[in-house]
XYZ file of C-alpha atoms in Angstrom:
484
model
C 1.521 2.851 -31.917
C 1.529 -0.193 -29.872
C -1.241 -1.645 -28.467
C -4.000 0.131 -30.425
C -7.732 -1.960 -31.535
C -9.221 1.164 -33.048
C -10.368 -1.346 -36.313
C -12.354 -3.795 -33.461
C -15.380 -2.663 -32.093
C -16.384 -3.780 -28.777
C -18.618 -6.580 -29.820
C -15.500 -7.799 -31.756
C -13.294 -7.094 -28.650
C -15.487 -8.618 -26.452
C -15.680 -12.018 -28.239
C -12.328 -12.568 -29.200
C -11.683 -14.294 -25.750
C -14.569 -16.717 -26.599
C -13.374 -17.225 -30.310
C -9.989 -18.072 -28.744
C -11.114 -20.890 -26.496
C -13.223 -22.295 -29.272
C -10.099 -22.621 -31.366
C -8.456 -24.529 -29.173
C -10.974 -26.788 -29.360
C -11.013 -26.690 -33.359
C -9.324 -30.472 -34.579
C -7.093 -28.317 -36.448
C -4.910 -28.272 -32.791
C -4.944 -24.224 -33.637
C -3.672 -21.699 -31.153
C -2.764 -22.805 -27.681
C -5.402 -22.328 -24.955
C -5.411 -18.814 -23.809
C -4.812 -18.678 -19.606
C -7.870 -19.350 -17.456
C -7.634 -15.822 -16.238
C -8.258 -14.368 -19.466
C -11.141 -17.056 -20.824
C -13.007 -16.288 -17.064
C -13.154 -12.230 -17.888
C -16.551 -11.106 -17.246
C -18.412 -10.451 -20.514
C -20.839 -8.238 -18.856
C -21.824 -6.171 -15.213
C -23.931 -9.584 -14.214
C -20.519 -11.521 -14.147
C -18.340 -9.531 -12.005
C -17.713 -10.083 -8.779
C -16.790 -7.516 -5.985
C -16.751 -4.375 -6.296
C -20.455 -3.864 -5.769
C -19.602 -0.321 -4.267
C -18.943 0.752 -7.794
C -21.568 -0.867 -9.520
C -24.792 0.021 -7.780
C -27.837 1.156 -10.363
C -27.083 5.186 -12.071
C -23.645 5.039 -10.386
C -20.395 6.364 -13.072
C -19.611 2.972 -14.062
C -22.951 1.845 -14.068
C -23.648 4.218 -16.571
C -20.677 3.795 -18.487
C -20.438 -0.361 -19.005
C -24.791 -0.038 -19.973
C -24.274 2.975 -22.161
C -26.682 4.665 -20.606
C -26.787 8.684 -21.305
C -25.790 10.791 -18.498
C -27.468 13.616 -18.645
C -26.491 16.979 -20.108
C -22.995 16.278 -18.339
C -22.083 13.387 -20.687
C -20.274 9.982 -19.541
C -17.401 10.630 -17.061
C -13.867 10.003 -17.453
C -12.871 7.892 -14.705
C -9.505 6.584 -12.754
C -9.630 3.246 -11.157
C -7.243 2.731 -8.125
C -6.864 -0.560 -6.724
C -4.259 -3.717 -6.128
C -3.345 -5.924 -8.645
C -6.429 -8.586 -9.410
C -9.025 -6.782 -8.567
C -11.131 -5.943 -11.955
C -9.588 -3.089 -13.442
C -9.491 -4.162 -16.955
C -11.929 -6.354 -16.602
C -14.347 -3.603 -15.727
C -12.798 -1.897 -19.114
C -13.854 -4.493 -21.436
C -17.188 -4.382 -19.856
C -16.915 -0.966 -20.343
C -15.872 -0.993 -23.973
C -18.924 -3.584 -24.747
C -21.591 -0.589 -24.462
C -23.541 -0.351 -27.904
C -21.766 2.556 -29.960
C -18.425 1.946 -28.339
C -14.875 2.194 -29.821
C -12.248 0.365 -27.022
C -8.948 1.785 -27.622
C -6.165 0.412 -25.472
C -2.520 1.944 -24.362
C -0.025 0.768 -22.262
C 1.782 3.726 -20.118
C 4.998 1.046 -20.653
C 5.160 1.186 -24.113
C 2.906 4.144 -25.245
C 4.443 7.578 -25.892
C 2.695 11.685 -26.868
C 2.312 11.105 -30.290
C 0.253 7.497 -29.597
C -2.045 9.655 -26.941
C -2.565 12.448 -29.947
C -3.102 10.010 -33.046
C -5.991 8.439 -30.744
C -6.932 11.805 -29.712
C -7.396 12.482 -33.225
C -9.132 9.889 -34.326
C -11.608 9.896 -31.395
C -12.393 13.239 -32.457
C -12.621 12.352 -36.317
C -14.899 9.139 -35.016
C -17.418 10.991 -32.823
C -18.344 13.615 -35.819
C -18.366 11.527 -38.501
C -19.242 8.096 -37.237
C -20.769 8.819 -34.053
C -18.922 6.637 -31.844
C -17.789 6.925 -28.857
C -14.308 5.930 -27.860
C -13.692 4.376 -24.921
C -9.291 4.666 -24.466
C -8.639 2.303 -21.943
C -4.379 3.222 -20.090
C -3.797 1.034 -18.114
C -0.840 1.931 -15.032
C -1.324 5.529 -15.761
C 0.840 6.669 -12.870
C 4.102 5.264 -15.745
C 2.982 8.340 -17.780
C 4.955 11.286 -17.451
C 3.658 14.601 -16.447
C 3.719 15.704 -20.346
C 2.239 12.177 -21.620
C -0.605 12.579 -19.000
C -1.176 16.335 -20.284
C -1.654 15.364 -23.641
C -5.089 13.396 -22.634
C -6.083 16.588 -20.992
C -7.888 18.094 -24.034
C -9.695 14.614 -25.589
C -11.204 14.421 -21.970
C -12.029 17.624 -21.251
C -13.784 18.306 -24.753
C -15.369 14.605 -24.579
C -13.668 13.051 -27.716
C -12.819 10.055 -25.398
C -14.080 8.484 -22.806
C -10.832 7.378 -20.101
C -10.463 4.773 -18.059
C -7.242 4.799 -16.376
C -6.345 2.345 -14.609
C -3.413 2.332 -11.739
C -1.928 0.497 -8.612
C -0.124 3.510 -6.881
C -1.976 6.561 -5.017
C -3.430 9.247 -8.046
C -2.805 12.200 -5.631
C 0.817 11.075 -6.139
C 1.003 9.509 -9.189
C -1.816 11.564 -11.847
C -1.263 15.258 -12.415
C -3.889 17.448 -10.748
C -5.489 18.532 -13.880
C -6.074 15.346 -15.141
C -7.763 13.951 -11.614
C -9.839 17.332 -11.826
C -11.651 15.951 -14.919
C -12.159 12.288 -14.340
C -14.028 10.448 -11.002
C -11.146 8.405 -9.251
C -12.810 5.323 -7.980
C -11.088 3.171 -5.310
C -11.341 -0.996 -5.795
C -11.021 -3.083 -2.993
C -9.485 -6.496 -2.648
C -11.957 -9.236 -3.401
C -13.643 -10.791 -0.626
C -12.992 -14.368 0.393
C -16.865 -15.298 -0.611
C -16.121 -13.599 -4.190
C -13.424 -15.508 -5.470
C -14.995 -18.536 -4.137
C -17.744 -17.805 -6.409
C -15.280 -17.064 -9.116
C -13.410 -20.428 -8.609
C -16.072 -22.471 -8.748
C -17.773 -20.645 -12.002
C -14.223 -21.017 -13.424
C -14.536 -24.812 -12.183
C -17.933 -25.394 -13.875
C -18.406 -23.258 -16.851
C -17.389 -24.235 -20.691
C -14.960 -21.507 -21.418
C -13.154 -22.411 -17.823
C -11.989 -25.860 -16.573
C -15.212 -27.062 -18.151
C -15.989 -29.412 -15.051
C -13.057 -32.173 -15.984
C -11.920 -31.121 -12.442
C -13.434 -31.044 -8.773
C -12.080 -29.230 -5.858
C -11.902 -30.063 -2.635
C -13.241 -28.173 0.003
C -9.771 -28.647 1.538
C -8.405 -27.047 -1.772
C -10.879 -24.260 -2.609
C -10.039 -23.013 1.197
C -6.255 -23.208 0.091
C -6.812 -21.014 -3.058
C -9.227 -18.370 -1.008
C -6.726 -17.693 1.686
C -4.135 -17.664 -0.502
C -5.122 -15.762 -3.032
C -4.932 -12.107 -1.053
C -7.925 -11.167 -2.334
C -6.257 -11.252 -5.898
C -8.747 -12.275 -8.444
C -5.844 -13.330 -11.501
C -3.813 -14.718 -8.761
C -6.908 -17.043 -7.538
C -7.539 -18.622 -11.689
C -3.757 -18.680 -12.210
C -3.461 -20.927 -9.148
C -6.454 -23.025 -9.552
C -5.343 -23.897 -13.138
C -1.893 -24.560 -12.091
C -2.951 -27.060 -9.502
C -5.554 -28.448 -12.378
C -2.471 -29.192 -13.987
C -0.817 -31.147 -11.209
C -3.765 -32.683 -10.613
C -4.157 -34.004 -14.420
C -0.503 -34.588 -14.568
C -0.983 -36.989 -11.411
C -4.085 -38.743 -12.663
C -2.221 -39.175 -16.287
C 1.285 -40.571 -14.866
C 4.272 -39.241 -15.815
C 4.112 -40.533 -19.721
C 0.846 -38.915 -20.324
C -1.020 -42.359 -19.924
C -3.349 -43.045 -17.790
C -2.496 -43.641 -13.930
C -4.330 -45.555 -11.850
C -7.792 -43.752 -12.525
C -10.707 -42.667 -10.433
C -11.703 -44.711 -8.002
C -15.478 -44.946 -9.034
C -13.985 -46.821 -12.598
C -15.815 -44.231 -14.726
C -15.344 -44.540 -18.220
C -12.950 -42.204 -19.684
C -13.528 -39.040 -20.283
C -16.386 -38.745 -17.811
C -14.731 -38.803 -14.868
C -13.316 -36.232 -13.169
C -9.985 -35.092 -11.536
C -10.280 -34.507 -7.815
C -8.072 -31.014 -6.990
C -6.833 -31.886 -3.529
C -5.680 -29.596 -0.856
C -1.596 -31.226 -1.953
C -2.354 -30.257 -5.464
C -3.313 -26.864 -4.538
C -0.258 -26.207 -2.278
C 2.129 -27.538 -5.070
C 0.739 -24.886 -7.192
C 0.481 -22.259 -4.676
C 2.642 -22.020 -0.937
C 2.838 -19.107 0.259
C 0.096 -15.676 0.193
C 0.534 -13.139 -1.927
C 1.844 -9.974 -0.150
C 0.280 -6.435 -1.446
C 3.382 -4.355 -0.564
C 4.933 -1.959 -2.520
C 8.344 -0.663 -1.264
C 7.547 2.977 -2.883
C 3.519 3.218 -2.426
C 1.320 3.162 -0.179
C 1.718 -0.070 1.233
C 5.227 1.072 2.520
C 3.682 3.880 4.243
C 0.250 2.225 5.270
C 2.229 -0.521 7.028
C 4.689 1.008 8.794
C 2.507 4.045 10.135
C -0.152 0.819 11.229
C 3.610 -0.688 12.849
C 4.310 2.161 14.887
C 0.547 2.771 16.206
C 0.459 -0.667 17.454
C 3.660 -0.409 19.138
C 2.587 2.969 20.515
C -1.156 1.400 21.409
C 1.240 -1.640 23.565
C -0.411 -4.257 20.941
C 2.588 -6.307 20.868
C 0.114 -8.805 18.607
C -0.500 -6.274 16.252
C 2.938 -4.953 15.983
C 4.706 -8.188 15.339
C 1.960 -8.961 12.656
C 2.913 -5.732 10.883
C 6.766 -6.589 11.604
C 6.088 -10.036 9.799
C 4.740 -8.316 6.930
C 7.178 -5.966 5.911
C 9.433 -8.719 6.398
C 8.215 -11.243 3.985
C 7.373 -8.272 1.445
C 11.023 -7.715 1.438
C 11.133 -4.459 3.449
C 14.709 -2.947 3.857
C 15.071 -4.378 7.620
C 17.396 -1.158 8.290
C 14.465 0.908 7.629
C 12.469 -1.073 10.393
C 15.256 -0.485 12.306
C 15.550 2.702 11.944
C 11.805 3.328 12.842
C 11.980 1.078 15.632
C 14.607 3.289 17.218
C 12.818 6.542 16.559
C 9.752 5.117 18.572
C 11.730 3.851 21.173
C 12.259 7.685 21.909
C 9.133 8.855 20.763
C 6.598 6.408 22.181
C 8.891 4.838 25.273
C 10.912 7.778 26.173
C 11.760 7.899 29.846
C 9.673 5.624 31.106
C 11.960 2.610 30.138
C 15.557 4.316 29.314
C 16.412 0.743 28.623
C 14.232 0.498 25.004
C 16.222 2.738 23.338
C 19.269 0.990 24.110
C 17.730 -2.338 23.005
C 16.239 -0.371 19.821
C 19.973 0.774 19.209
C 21.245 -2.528 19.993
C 18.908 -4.251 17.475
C 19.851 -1.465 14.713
C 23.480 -2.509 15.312
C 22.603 -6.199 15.162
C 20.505 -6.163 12.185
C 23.332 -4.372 10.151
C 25.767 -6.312 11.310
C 24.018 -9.905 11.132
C 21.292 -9.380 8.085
C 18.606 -11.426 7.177
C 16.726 -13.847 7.907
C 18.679 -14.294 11.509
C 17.305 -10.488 11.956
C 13.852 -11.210 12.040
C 14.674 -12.713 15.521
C 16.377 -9.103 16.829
C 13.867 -6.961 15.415
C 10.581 -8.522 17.001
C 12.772 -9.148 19.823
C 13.010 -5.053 19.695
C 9.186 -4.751 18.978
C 7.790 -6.938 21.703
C 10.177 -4.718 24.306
C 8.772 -1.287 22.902
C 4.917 -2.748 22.536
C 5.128 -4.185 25.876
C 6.991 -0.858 27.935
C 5.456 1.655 29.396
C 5.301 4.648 27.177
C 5.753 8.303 27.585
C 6.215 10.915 25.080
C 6.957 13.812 27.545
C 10.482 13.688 26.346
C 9.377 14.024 22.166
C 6.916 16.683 23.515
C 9.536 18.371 25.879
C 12.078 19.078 22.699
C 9.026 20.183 20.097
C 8.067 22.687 22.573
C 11.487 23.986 22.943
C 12.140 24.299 19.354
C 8.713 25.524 18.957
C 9.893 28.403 21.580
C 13.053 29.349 19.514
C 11.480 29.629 16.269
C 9.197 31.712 17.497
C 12.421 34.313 19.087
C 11.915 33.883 22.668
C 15.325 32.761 24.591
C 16.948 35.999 23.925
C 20.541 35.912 25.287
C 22.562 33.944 27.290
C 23.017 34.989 31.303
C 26.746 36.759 31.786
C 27.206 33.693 34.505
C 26.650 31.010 31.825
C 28.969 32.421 29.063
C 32.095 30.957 28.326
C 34.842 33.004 30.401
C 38.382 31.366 28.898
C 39.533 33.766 26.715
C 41.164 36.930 27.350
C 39.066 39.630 27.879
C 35.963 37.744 28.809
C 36.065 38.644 32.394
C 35.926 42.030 31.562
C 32.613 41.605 29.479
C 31.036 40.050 32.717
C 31.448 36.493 31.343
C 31.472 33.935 34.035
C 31.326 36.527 36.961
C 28.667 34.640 39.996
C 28.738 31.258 38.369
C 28.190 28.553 40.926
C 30.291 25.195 40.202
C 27.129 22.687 41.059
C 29.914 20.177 42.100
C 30.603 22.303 45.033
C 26.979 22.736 46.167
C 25.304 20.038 48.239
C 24.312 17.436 46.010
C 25.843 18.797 43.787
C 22.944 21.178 42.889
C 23.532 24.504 43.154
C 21.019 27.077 42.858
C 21.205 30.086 40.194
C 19.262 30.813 36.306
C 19.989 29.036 33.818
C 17.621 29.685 31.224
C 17.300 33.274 29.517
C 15.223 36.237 31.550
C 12.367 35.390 29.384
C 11.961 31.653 29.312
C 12.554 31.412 33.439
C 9.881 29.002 34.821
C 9.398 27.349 31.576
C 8.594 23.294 32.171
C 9.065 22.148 28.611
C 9.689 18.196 30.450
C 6.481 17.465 32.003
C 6.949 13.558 32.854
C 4.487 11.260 33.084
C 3.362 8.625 35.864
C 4.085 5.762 33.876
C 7.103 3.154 34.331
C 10.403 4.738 35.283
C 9.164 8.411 34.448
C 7.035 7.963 37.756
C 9.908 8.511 40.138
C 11.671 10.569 37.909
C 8.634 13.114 38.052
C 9.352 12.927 42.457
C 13.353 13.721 41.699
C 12.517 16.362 38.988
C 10.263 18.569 41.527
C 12.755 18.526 43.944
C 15.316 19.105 41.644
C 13.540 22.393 40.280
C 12.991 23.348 43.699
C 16.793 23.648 44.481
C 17.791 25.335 41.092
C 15.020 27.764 41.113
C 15.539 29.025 44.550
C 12.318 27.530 45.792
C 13.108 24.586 48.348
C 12.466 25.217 51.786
């Protein structure tokens, strides 16, 4: 069983990041420094940052990380949904640090049935003969199969664990119903910008972090914030990255000492200015929260189309941009770009769908990065046309008609008459060649007895569609007998 600390309790758990650092420290030169990341982990609810929606006094997790009792209903299981970064294990360990706690820990990567059962087990064995409580922290849940998930099902309905799952992708999707039935799924949101500047500069400052060898610039710290996509890991890992380039500047390349700080401390008390160049050495370009099978795929491109349907060309190429530098399959764009361009557009610019088909083509053809340039070439022609959908409603109407049986037959005039025999079946007999009528519009039915008079194309006043509204009166006027 991989990735089990059922002989730790939580106070052991809970210190071994702090026993790490120290050893570092140790004159020994014991184990290597552990990442800033995991030496910065809140030890407790007063450390965290974000997240306050979760954490408000008698809310679930409030409950859980103080060990309060719940009532008659016990402690709830609970699934935390959020982005990477954002204080899912974190909140765990705080979790697992409740007096009377037993943190047990399983990856969904490496973690199979029989791991889930022995802890299930031993939970059991734990709460009626120890009376502990075990806390089973699985973190990405949604890697669990449908039978690995159903094997928690009885240790959390029955209360021999308490879980906290953690996971990145939609739980309607990704946890089986039975499971989300039992436990409170609680959303996390991306750190605000004011949060992980808090959590910078404790990381900065405090002992177990950069200890305060370092200062950043204000020029820096904004670097990191923006950067950082609201990523809490992401913000540490970058801020001791561009410690390290920083230091490695100051130090020269041998490790000796470079020209020094310009106040001529003594060494050892002065310290390292982290400029805005150190901080985009360690860190260039944003993080992008996009996954290519989640939500993000969906989120994004449903936000892509409503701006290009709402003519918020802005908004649109923002959205474009996005998918782009998250590595989106630029055929798919494509693809959805054309599908607008009849949806959204329609007939009152004919011309978008030829430039939507145009840029499909292109993009196929040509590939990236050159088809960045033809796609929001595409999007700023749909987002900036004028739109009508009375073509998309026109055919969902129609097909809404048929399914429902109306349309019955075909009028003898319209039926094909080239074979032998036709003619005597009626086929063909009265049809009127348009070509030969003035205009070449001739007037006779042409829809079934029962759908006669039906509009399904009602066209708008907007763009082209405008005049084709004028021509399409006239033009029902002929065919339907009706023009004076």
């Amino acid at each position: 069983m991989n990735d089990l600390f059922s002989g730790l309790d939580a106070d052991d758990l809970g210190n071994a990041g702090d026993d790490a650092f120290a050893d570092h420290h140790d004159d020994d030169g014991g184990r290597p420094l552990p990442p800033l990341a995991v030496r910065m982990r809140p030890r407790s609810l007063d450390e965290l940052v974000g997240q306050q929606h979760l954490l408000r006094a008698g809310s679930p997790l409030h409950q859980l990380a103080q060990g309060a009792k719940a009532g008659p209903a016990g402690l709830s299981s609970v699934i935390l949904w959020g982005p990477p970064g954002t204080g899912k294990t974190t909140l765990a360990h705080v979790i697992a640090r409740g007096p009377g706690r037993q943190f047990v820990e399983l990856s969904a990567i490496t973690a199979g049935v029989k791991d889930v059962r022995r802890v299930m087990d031993q939970a059991l064995s734990d709460r009626d003969l120890r009376g502990m409580t075990t806390v089973l922290f699985l973190d990405e849940i949604h890697r669990f199969n449908k039978a690995q998930q159903d094997a928690l099902l009885p240790g959390v309905e029955n209360g021999w664990v308490v879980l906290v799952a953690a996971t990145t992708e939609n739980p309607s999707f990704s946890v089986v119903s039975p499971l989300l039935s039992r436990s409170l799924l609680l959303t996390l949101k991306p750190l605000e910008d004011d949060d992980v500047r808090k959590l910078l500069e404790r990381a900065v400052h405090e002992e177990r972090g950069l200890g305060g060898i370092v200062e950043l610039t204000d020029e820096a710290l904004e670097h990191l914030i923006k950067l950082s996509g609201g990523d809490a890991r992401r913000s540490l890992t970058a801020l001791e990255a561009a410690a390290a380039v920083a230091l490695g500047s100051a130090l020269g390349p041998a490790g000796s000492a470079g020209e020094g700080p310009e106040d001529g401390a003594a060494p050892g008390e002065a310290k390292i200015r982290v400029t805005r160049e150190d901080a985009e050495r360690a860190m260039d370009v944003a993080v992008q929260r996009y996954d290519k099978a989640g939500d993000q795929h969906y989120d994004v491109i449903s936000a892509f189309i409503k701006s290009i349907r709402g003519s918020d060309v802005d908004a649109a190429l923002h959205y474009l941009a996005k998918m782009i530098e998250a590595g989106e399959d630029p055929r798919f764009i494509a693809r959805r770009i054309v599908i607008s361009a009849s949806e959204d557009v329609g007939m009152a610019d004919p011309t978008a769908l030829q430039t939507a088909v145009a840029a499909a083509q292109a993009v196929q053809m040509i590939g990236m990065p050159e088809g960045r340039i033809i796609l929001g070439q595409a999007v700023v022609h749909l987002a900036t046309a004028p739109k009508s959908n009375a073509a998309y409603n026109g055919i969902n109407e129609a097909i809404a008609d048929v399914r429902a049986g109306k349309g019955r037959g075909i009028p003898l005039h319209l039926r094909d008459a080239h074979y032998k025999g036709a003619q005597q079946l009626g086929h063909g007999k009265g049809y009127k060649y348009a070509h030969d009528a003035p205009h070449s519009i001739a007037a006779q039915q042409y829809p079934p007895d029962d759908l006669v008079g039906r509009d399904y194309y009602q066209p708008t006043g907007n763009g082209a569609e405008r005049g084709i509204g004028e021509r399409l009166e006239r033009l029902r006027q002929i065919v339907r007998g009706r023009s004076k």
